[in-house]
XYZ file of C-alpha atoms in Angstrom:
661
model
C 108.493 111.385 91.835
C 106.230 108.586 93.116
C 102.500 109.055 93.811
C 100.791 105.862 95.059
C 97.009 105.480 95.181
C 94.889 102.437 95.934
C 91.169 103.195 95.715
C 89.420 105.654 93.354
C 86.459 105.915 95.735
C 88.324 106.602 98.968
C 91.073 108.541 97.180
C 89.275 110.650 94.530
C 91.124 110.862 91.190
C 90.790 114.661 91.140
C 92.846 114.720 94.349
C 95.509 112.506 92.769
C 95.512 114.758 89.710
C 96.097 117.895 91.794
C 99.022 116.268 93.572
C 100.554 115.240 90.247
C 100.057 118.714 88.735
C 101.752 120.347 91.728
C 104.764 118.055 91.309
C 105.017 118.632 87.561
C 105.148 122.399 88.144
C 108.037 122.533 90.662
C 111.003 124.784 89.910
C 113.363 122.181 88.514
C 114.432 121.304 84.955
C 111.621 119.230 83.464
C 114.073 116.991 81.611
C 115.408 115.817 84.990
C 112.003 114.921 86.415
C 109.578 112.055 85.924
C 106.300 111.405 87.727
C 105.126 107.820 88.276
C 101.599 107.133 89.543
C 101.041 103.693 91.052
C 97.389 102.611 91.012
C 96.812 99.580 93.226
C 93.101 99.827 92.480
C 93.677 99.249 88.728
C 91.057 101.885 87.970
C 90.378 103.063 84.403
C 88.998 106.246 85.999
C 92.367 107.033 87.576
C 94.126 106.469 84.259
C 91.550 108.556 82.385
C 91.928 111.389 84.930
C 95.705 111.268 84.630
C 95.519 111.378 80.838
C 93.212 114.401 80.927
C 95.479 116.034 83.517
C 98.471 115.624 81.192
C 96.650 117.803 78.632
C 95.920 120.464 81.235
C 99.528 120.266 82.485
C 100.706 121.767 79.189
C 98.787 124.894 80.212
C 99.273 124.758 83.976
C 103.046 124.196 84.154
C 104.020 127.118 81.859
C 101.460 129.339 83.648
C 103.005 128.541 87.054
C 106.556 129.193 85.899
C 105.744 132.268 83.847
C 104.172 134.062 86.821
C 106.183 132.280 89.537
C 103.097 131.130 91.432
C 103.563 130.241 95.077
C 100.729 127.691 95.190
C 100.967 125.111 92.400
C 98.058 122.800 93.139
C 95.145 124.151 91.057
C 92.437 123.307 93.589
C 94.169 125.450 96.218
C 95.377 128.190 93.902
C 91.918 129.013 92.555
C 90.563 129.423 96.092
C 92.490 132.682 96.332
C 90.648 135.818 95.204
C 91.652 137.102 91.791
C 93.828 140.190 92.082
C 94.958 141.711 88.795
C 94.118 144.533 86.446
C 91.259 143.661 84.135
C 92.440 143.117 80.580
C 96.061 142.510 81.547
C 97.993 139.569 80.149
C 97.950 137.850 83.530
C 94.197 138.368 83.791
C 93.613 136.709 80.416
C 95.943 133.813 81.225
C 94.350 133.357 84.655
C 90.817 133.190 83.291
C 91.816 130.805 80.510
C 93.702 128.519 82.923
C 90.837 128.455 85.386
C 88.394 127.674 82.599
C 90.514 124.724 81.502
C 90.820 123.477 85.076
C 87.053 123.583 85.500
C 86.716 121.570 82.288
C 89.125 119.002 83.691
C 87.124 118.783 86.927
C 83.856 118.344 85.028
C 85.311 115.604 82.837
C 86.593 113.681 85.854
C 83.347 114.216 87.761
C 81.193 113.118 84.836
C 83.363 110.053 84.215
C 83.072 109.167 87.901
C 79.296 109.018 87.571
C 79.183 107.386 84.140
C 81.906 104.949 83.061
C 80.771 105.238 79.429
C 82.265 108.724 79.369
C 85.731 107.229 79.766
C 85.619 106.698 76.014
C 86.349 103.733 73.796
C 90.053 104.388 73.537
C 92.082 101.287 72.697
C 94.332 102.145 75.611
C 91.466 101.321 78.005
C 91.248 97.741 76.733
C 93.909 96.791 79.266
C 91.360 97.519 82.018
C 88.636 95.246 80.638
C 87.728 92.255 82.806
C 90.003 93.391 85.620
C 89.446 93.457 89.371
C 91.440 95.455 91.933
C 92.920 92.229 93.325
C 93.073 90.209 90.098
C 94.699 91.708 87.009
C 97.891 91.739 84.954
C 100.542 94.438 85.058
C 99.498 97.641 83.292
C 102.062 100.297 82.340
C 101.096 103.353 80.305
C 103.346 106.228 79.296
C 100.807 109.040 79.647
C 103.202 111.776 78.526
C 106.811 111.617 77.417
C 109.026 114.689 77.381
C 110.955 113.687 74.270
C 114.204 115.502 73.691
C 113.596 117.869 76.566
C 116.247 120.425 77.415
C 114.698 121.850 80.580
C 112.670 124.647 78.981
C 110.030 126.277 81.206
C 107.234 125.178 78.878
C 108.190 121.516 79.123
C 106.165 118.999 81.140
C 108.040 116.127 82.848
C 107.382 112.474 82.008
C 104.116 111.040 83.358
C 103.820 107.260 83.698
C 100.848 105.243 84.977
C 101.541 101.810 86.451
C 99.457 99.119 88.129
C 101.313 96.025 89.281
C 99.988 92.530 88.724
C 97.747 91.193 91.470
C 96.373 87.714 92.008
C 94.174 86.499 94.897
C 96.653 83.864 96.107
C 99.695 86.155 96.274
C 100.842 88.451 99.056
C 101.260 91.985 97.726
C 102.681 93.775 100.812
C 100.366 96.769 100.547
C 102.034 100.154 99.996
C 105.582 98.796 100.453
C 105.065 96.407 97.536
C 103.757 99.240 95.373
C 106.750 101.436 96.260
C 109.205 98.673 95.347
C 107.495 98.208 91.993
C 107.770 101.962 91.435
C 111.493 101.761 92.220
C 111.988 98.965 89.673
C 109.952 100.541 86.878
C 111.551 103.957 87.352
C 114.976 102.282 87.436
C 114.289 100.758 84.037
C 112.833 103.892 82.464
C 114.695 106.886 83.898
C 116.923 105.539 86.707
C 117.218 108.887 88.495
C 119.640 108.834 91.461
C 117.013 110.315 93.803
C 113.387 109.402 94.410
C 110.575 111.375 96.040
C 107.520 109.615 97.409
C 104.378 111.641 98.105
C 100.961 110.429 99.251
C 98.243 111.094 96.720
C 96.693 113.791 98.938
C 99.969 115.629 99.742
C 100.537 118.295 97.130
C 103.774 120.242 96.677
C 103.246 123.584 98.410
C 106.781 124.932 97.903
C 107.940 125.305 94.294
C 111.619 124.980 95.240
C 111.204 121.800 97.312
C 113.335 119.665 94.953
C 116.183 122.193 95.008
C 116.060 122.273 98.805
C 116.439 118.503 99.016
C 119.208 118.442 96.411
C 121.169 121.025 98.430
C 121.308 118.508 101.285
C 122.220 115.519 99.132
C 124.873 117.300 97.089
C 126.585 119.320 99.800
C 130.164 118.361 100.559
C 130.490 116.709 103.927
C 133.351 115.112 105.810
C 130.866 112.525 107.017
C 130.250 110.222 104.047
C 127.110 108.739 105.643
C 125.647 112.184 106.189
C 122.347 111.651 104.364
C 120.369 108.640 103.179
C 117.066 110.490 102.861
C 115.660 113.971 103.353
C 112.369 114.155 105.216
C 109.989 117.106 105.078
C 107.349 117.290 107.832
C 103.788 116.198 107.132
C 101.595 119.261 107.400
C 97.960 119.736 106.538
C 95.582 122.389 105.297
C 92.694 120.965 107.360
C 91.660 122.736 110.540
C 91.447 119.468 112.512
C 95.128 118.499 112.441
C 96.761 120.769 115.027
C 97.025 117.786 117.371
C 99.342 116.077 114.874
C 101.402 119.029 113.693
C 102.405 120.042 117.232
C 103.722 116.600 118.130
C 105.562 116.237 114.832
C 107.026 119.707 115.162
C 108.750 118.928 118.465
C 109.425 115.228 117.914
C 110.623 115.704 114.334
C 113.189 118.321 115.295
C 114.253 116.382 118.371
C 114.933 113.110 116.562
C 116.666 115.014 113.752
C 119.377 115.921 116.244
C 120.319 112.293 116.893
C 120.687 110.113 113.800
C 118.103 111.904 111.727
C 114.316 112.018 111.362
C 112.099 109.008 110.844
C 110.676 108.429 107.379
C 106.972 109.256 107.658
C 105.938 107.779 104.312
C 105.366 110.998 102.391
C 107.387 114.067 101.494
C 110.586 112.029 101.627
C 113.490 112.187 99.144
C 115.454 108.919 98.970
C 118.839 108.093 97.515
C 118.361 105.213 95.070
C 121.715 103.685 96.010
C 120.733 103.569 99.689
C 117.359 102.014 98.852
C 119.266 99.386 96.868
C 120.903 98.276 100.128
C 124.160 100.226 100.045
C 125.917 100.877 103.379
C 128.317 103.733 104.245
C 131.120 101.205 104.812
C 130.942 100.225 101.144
C 131.831 103.711 99.893
C 135.101 105.504 99.352
C 135.642 109.078 100.518
C 134.615 110.399 97.099
C 131.317 108.462 97.174
C 132.305 105.731 94.703
C 132.047 102.029 95.540
C 135.001 100.530 97.383
C 136.920 97.708 95.724
C 135.472 95.166 98.159
C 131.920 96.398 97.566
C 132.453 96.321 93.816
C 133.452 92.661 93.972
C 130.623 91.674 96.309
C 127.725 93.845 95.169
C 128.332 93.791 91.433
C 128.940 90.052 91.168
C 126.435 88.512 88.756
C 125.155 85.971 91.273
C 124.758 88.635 93.951
C 122.809 90.943 91.625
C 120.410 88.262 90.357
C 119.721 86.870 93.838
C 119.187 90.345 95.248
C 117.329 92.184 92.478
C 115.767 89.426 90.381
C 116.450 87.705 87.083
C 115.644 90.618 84.784
C 118.804 91.482 82.844
C 117.553 95.005 82.190
C 116.893 95.468 85.912
C 120.360 94.255 86.840
C 121.915 96.618 84.292
C 120.026 99.595 85.708
C 121.053 98.630 89.270
C 124.740 98.501 88.280
C 124.463 101.920 86.643
C 122.749 103.358 89.715
C 125.300 101.929 92.169
C 128.187 103.182 90.054
C 126.565 106.626 89.633
C 126.762 106.450 85.860
C 124.973 109.267 84.014
C 121.478 108.374 82.950
C 120.989 108.407 79.147
C 117.795 109.908 77.725
C 116.027 106.681 76.805
C 112.692 106.413 75.028
C 110.310 105.332 77.798
C 108.121 103.127 75.641
C 111.133 100.942 74.827
C 111.258 99.854 78.474
C 107.602 98.857 78.883
C 108.138 95.145 78.194
C 110.968 94.900 80.729
C 108.932 96.950 83.218
C 105.997 94.556 82.911
C 108.310 91.649 83.664
C 109.413 93.127 87.016
C 105.746 93.664 87.918
C 104.799 89.979 87.997
C 103.499 88.639 91.293
C 106.309 86.121 91.652
C 109.155 88.400 90.534
C 110.269 89.176 94.108
C 110.315 85.500 95.088
C 113.776 84.393 96.230
C 115.109 87.965 96.018
C 116.030 90.593 98.617
C 113.223 92.993 97.726
C 111.410 93.938 100.910
C 114.057 92.238 103.055
C 117.206 94.319 102.643
C 116.427 96.151 99.398
C 113.809 98.823 98.810
C 110.905 99.462 101.166
C 110.883 96.724 103.812
C 107.966 94.364 104.426
C 106.484 92.712 107.567
C 104.726 95.875 108.730
C 101.906 98.112 107.541
C 104.121 101.019 108.653
C 106.553 100.470 105.794
C 107.959 103.963 106.324
C 109.068 103.386 109.919
C 110.223 99.850 109.153
C 112.372 101.023 106.238
C 113.688 103.958 108.249
C 114.992 101.653 110.980
C 116.646 99.445 108.355
C 118.458 102.446 106.848
C 119.606 103.873 110.182
C 120.709 100.390 111.294
C 123.214 100.327 108.428
C 124.855 103.461 109.827
C 123.215 106.089 107.648
C 121.880 109.399 108.916
C 118.959 111.397 107.539
C 118.118 115.087 107.289
C 115.091 117.121 108.310
C 113.943 120.284 106.519
C 110.982 122.327 107.766
C 110.682 125.325 105.426
C 108.188 128.143 105.666
C 105.857 127.844 103.822
C 105.544 124.066 104.276
C 106.961 121.992 101.441
C 103.957 119.661 101.274
C 100.379 120.016 102.464
C 97.766 117.297 102.669
C 94.378 116.452 104.085
C 93.385 114.351 107.051
C 90.324 112.093 107.140
C 87.268 113.851 108.575
C 86.689 113.362 112.305
C 84.970 110.147 113.294
C 85.251 106.695 111.782
C 87.821 107.532 109.086
C 90.191 109.114 111.609
C 89.832 106.009 113.797
C 90.633 103.713 110.859
C 93.768 105.664 109.989
C 95.004 105.715 113.581
C 94.375 101.975 113.903
C 96.463 101.279 110.786
C 99.318 103.485 111.979
C 99.256 101.910 115.440
C 99.132 98.348 114.091
C 102.110 99.031 111.852
C 104.122 100.611 114.674
C 103.524 97.661 116.983
C 104.353 95.208 114.170
C 107.790 96.811 113.933
C 108.437 95.920 117.584
C 107.998 92.223 116.767
C 109.824 91.916 113.439
C 113.477 91.749 112.419
C 113.835 95.538 112.381
C 112.691 95.930 115.983
C 114.709 98.608 117.842
C 114.623 96.216 120.822
C 116.762 93.672 118.963
C 120.435 93.789 118.056
C 121.188 96.316 120.787
C 124.947 96.052 120.367
C 125.442 94.572 116.900
C 123.792 97.202 114.719
C 124.687 100.810 114.012
C 121.452 102.229 115.351
C 122.405 104.637 118.116
C 120.931 104.072 121.559
C 119.059 107.370 121.684
C 117.703 106.709 118.176
C 116.364 103.374 119.465
C 114.638 105.191 122.303
C 113.167 107.622 119.775
C 111.727 104.743 117.733
C 110.273 103.239 120.917
C 108.657 106.597 121.718
C 106.963 106.513 118.324
C 105.628 103.033 119.151
C 103.750 104.298 122.208
C 100.520 102.706 120.974
C 101.120 99.775 123.342
C 100.076 102.059 126.210
C 96.449 101.685 125.134
C 95.474 99.115 127.764
C 97.034 101.057 130.697
C 95.234 104.203 129.518
C 91.931 102.343 129.374
C 92.474 101.090 132.920
C 93.340 104.562 134.190
C 90.160 105.944 132.609
C 88.121 103.413 134.576
C 90.026 103.333 137.892
C 88.642 106.626 139.323
C 85.083 105.452 138.656
C 85.792 102.058 140.192
C 87.305 103.641 143.303
C 84.363 106.017 143.710
C 81.824 103.205 143.412
C 83.889 100.813 145.515
C 84.646 103.621 147.981
C 88.357 102.911 147.977
C 91.259 105.316 147.649
C 93.114 105.704 144.364
C 95.213 108.723 145.296
C 97.236 109.366 148.464
C 95.859 111.720 151.109
C 97.103 115.010 152.499
C 100.468 116.319 151.338
C 101.037 113.429 148.927
C 97.791 114.269 147.134
C 99.001 117.859 146.742
C 102.296 116.698 145.267
C 100.465 114.413 142.837
C 98.185 117.227 141.689
C 101.159 119.589 141.402
C 103.019 117.176 139.112
C 99.914 116.669 136.969
C 99.393 120.418 136.778
C 103.019 121.012 135.780
C 102.690 118.489 132.962
C 99.503 120.175 131.698
C 101.117 123.614 131.823
C 104.188 122.354 129.963
C 102.163 120.807 127.130
C 100.032 123.966 126.993
C 103.209 126.035 126.702
C 104.338 123.864 123.772
C 101.082 124.592 121.950
C 101.090 128.303 122.642
C 104.721 128.645 121.517
C 103.570 127.468 118.090
C 100.777 130.029 118.051
C 97.888 127.710 118.940
C 95.085 128.411 121.381
C 94.135 126.858 124.715
C 91.135 125.292 123.030
C 93.427 123.606 120.484
C 95.475 122.196 123.352
C 92.355 120.839 125.042
C 91.085 119.277 121.789
C 94.486 117.629 121.295
C 94.504 116.131 124.796
C 90.990 114.832 124.225
C 91.867 113.383 120.824
C 94.834 111.350 122.066
C 92.874 109.908 124.998
C 90.073 108.850 122.664
C 92.461 107.356 120.102
C 94.445 105.501 122.782
C 91.341 103.797 124.146
C 89.761 102.953 120.793
C 91.924 102.707 117.648
C 95.103 101.733 119.491
C 93.159 99.201 121.565
C 91.922 97.439 118.441
C 95.439 97.515 116.969
C 96.700 95.542 119.986
C 94.020 92.921 119.359
C 95.091 92.832 115.691
C 98.673 92.095 116.694
C 97.678 89.434 119.242
C 95.557 87.617 116.649
C 98.360 87.877 114.099
C 100.966 86.478 116.508
C 98.631 83.595 117.377
C 98.144 82.874 113.673
C 94.380 83.398 113.930
C 94.139 86.396 111.630
C 96.037 88.469 109.098
C 96.125 92.236 109.228
C 94.317 94.032 106.409
C 95.527 97.364 105.047
C 92.573 99.737 105.410
C 92.695 102.758 103.107
C 91.426 105.843 104.922
C 89.040 108.056 103.023
C 90.498 111.293 101.678
C 88.282 114.313 101.163
C 88.475 117.595 99.290
C 86.254 120.614 99.941
C 83.500 120.690 97.310
C 84.360 124.211 96.224
C 88.002 123.303 95.570
C 87.001 120.396 93.354
C 84.959 122.610 91.099
C 87.388 125.497 91.171
C 84.562 127.890 92.010
C 86.759 129.991 94.224
C 84.509 129.916 97.291
C 86.566 130.785 100.327
C 86.795 128.845 103.547
C 84.448 131.207 105.345
C 81.651 130.165 103.013
C 81.859 126.460 103.732
C 78.940 124.734 105.351
C 79.050 124.282 109.076
C 78.793 120.513 108.839
C 81.747 120.095 106.502
C 84.573 117.669 107.193
C 86.545 120.289 109.119
C 83.713 121.636 111.284
C 85.278 120.142 114.413
C 82.274 117.917 115.149
C 82.611 114.173 115.665
C 80.464 111.921 113.509
C 79.309 108.634 115.031
C 77.978 105.404 113.605
C 77.423 101.844 114.780
C 81.107 100.922 114.517
C 82.813 99.257 117.474
C 85.401 102.056 117.420
C 82.965 104.223 119.389
C 82.038 101.592 121.966
C 85.006 102.064 124.374
C 84.592 105.851 124.527
C 80.840 105.628 125.140
C 81.428 102.991 127.829
C 84.048 105.145 129.592
C 81.754 108.195 129.659
C 78.778 106.218 130.982
C 80.859 104.575 133.704
C 82.325 107.850 134.960
C 78.942 109.602 134.851
C 77.443 106.708 136.806
C 80.221 106.985 139.397
C 79.627 110.727 139.851
C 75.883 110.203 140.143
C 76.516 107.351 142.571
C 78.351 109.709 144.933
C 75.282 111.937 145.220
C 72.669 109.177 145.551
C 74.683 107.119 148.049
C 75.456 104.212 145.755
C 78.945 103.845 147.234
C 79.924 100.964 149.424
C 80.401 101.682 153.101
C 83.958 102.748 153.898
C 84.038 100.956 157.281
C 85.351 97.769 155.738
C 88.295 99.763 154.394
C 89.290 101.250 157.700
C 87.933 104.682 156.771
C 90.256 105.032 153.769
C 87.488 105.558 151.228
C 87.397 107.615 148.063
C 87.337 111.378 148.190
C 87.768 114.596 146.272
C 90.728 113.316 144.233
C 88.774 110.416 142.750
C 85.750 112.637 142.002
C 87.939 115.216 140.255
C 89.583 112.445 138.236
C 86.145 111.243 137.051
C 85.224 114.781 136.014
C 88.539 115.086 134.146
C 87.878 111.827 132.248
C 84.402 113.033 131.239
C 85.906 116.326 130.035
C 88.505 114.489 127.962
C 85.750 112.385 126.387
C 83.482 115.399 125.909
C 82.704 114.552 122.219
C 81.052 111.360 123.485
C 79.167 113.295 126.157
C 77.763 115.563 123.446
C 77.012 112.504 121.345
C 74.741 111.152 124.091
C 72.336 114.047 123.544
C 72.859 114.893 119.860
C 70.846 113.497 116.987
C 71.620 112.383 113.469
C 75.195 111.657 112.423
C 76.553 113.617 115.395
C 74.644 111.452 117.891
C 75.749 108.064 119.205
C 73.533 105.350 117.631
C 71.154 103.389 119.838
C 72.970 100.132 119.064
C 76.242 101.527 120.458
C 74.452 103.082 123.449
C 72.756 99.800 124.321
C 76.015 97.834 124.194
C 77.897 100.465 126.196
C 74.990 100.710 128.656
C 75.067 96.978 129.299
C 78.825 97.050 129.895
C 78.478 100.113 132.154
C 75.773 98.490 134.301
C 77.903 95.358 134.606
C 80.888 97.472 135.652
C 78.837 99.354 138.290
C 77.444 96.119 139.725
C 80.937 94.631 139.849
C 82.419 97.740 141.503
C 79.714 98.093 144.147
C 79.317 94.416 144.895
C 82.972 93.356 144.809
């Protein structure tokens, strides 16, 4: 079980700890599980928090299994009101467990504010004189389940790792961290299946591992029936309906072709597939074919593909041949694990090219998914109720924009690299409809057309020229637009969401398309011209204050200005400039109609703008309503003067151009 994190400030350690605790407590034999936490921030605070969490896990895991708890992330479980007879055994265990969790939270919180509280443990010496982008490989066995037999009181292995980083080396962001996790886990436990979970996505279904194993281990006539099992990304935040609806329909739709797309979290992988194995190289019983055995297991092939570590090569051979994994002592593998974490270990190997998580895109999940499907594999989609994993989204505003920009940049990068669904149309095993599905996911390139369409009605009103046809054709156009709106509204309401949720979703995607996606296109252009390199921006994760302390305050008692209040926070970032500009331009066009700012329509033969263009301007303003509110609000919910002045200058220039052109 892999849990990657990169920044202890933007990804609080207590959040990472809760995710780890939820994974340790799943209903699966503890002696068959191991949890690896990759810390790309090389933070002693993250390691300290994980070490303290391992002590609490010895209380939490048995408590979960003894009473068969449904929610196994402590910060969510203790939000529920206590319901048990006073003085009962459960009551005593509950109070004791909550007390210990609150102690854990206080320790992590205190250590966050004062690094001296981390202690003077010799184990922390490895973090001295280190920087997030300049340090040696650090591997710590936080807890080892020695001689485990799968008892309910056992806690699975917990291993902390931080790969070597140097300023002059390319580290490939999350994909590089995932490949290091694959190598270290291959050396230590070499399990045939791997789960990767974002540090904010806790396990919400205790039987999630069993559900995935049922898919992998079922007998199928189709030998390539499953390379990975993807669970949908779902969230406990109130501001994520816009994402869950799209993923609900798109996820199930793509699953009916060649299988769902890997979304980077909540995904169970087959180690053999991640090591580059293709369906053609397997016999009917799942063992390697004679040809594959000669080619894949040749010494030269293994060293050139997986690196020069003899221990790594041995573990790869055992994984490909499905040999049973012996119960090794984890600490005996630390030296070999440190070797495969060196910056130059992947040089001249196939890691990131055909093996492991693929590079050349910040969307390593989509990139890797295409590579797997291109080899002929299929994937499976499971959407249980309750959801298998739940996570948090960045609060509305700048952080949401940053995350959307990163996703969009990665998706567009895929279109221009070797895994592009546009390439190899007839020579790869990626089905045509699956290619179309991948292209649908890469819709971020529509940003510029959307920006133009948001400005065209205003331009036509000010220029007094027609955008829409007249008479019957206008009616047909409005009918088609209305049918589309009703269809998308029906999709929302079928999932139990309200009309307001539908409206907020439509507004969100228009704002994202004309801001975050727009900047992602500029990122790609600069990258292709060799003028800039894309930087992986970690979006800030948040937890409700009451869940961090375990105080048990319910959602109804949260403050109105919390991260999920539905309000948009603004600052001086350029992300908010396009939206402010669009609102000002359309408001100016509507005002211009009433004050006679339009050009005379005689030069256009009487075919000037009309009701259709005015309605379109009103629709644009409604879709950008958060910016309209921001014009009049104050504080963090108001648009800063610096952004208003820039947008105002652009709007005046646009009006002058439209009227005078």
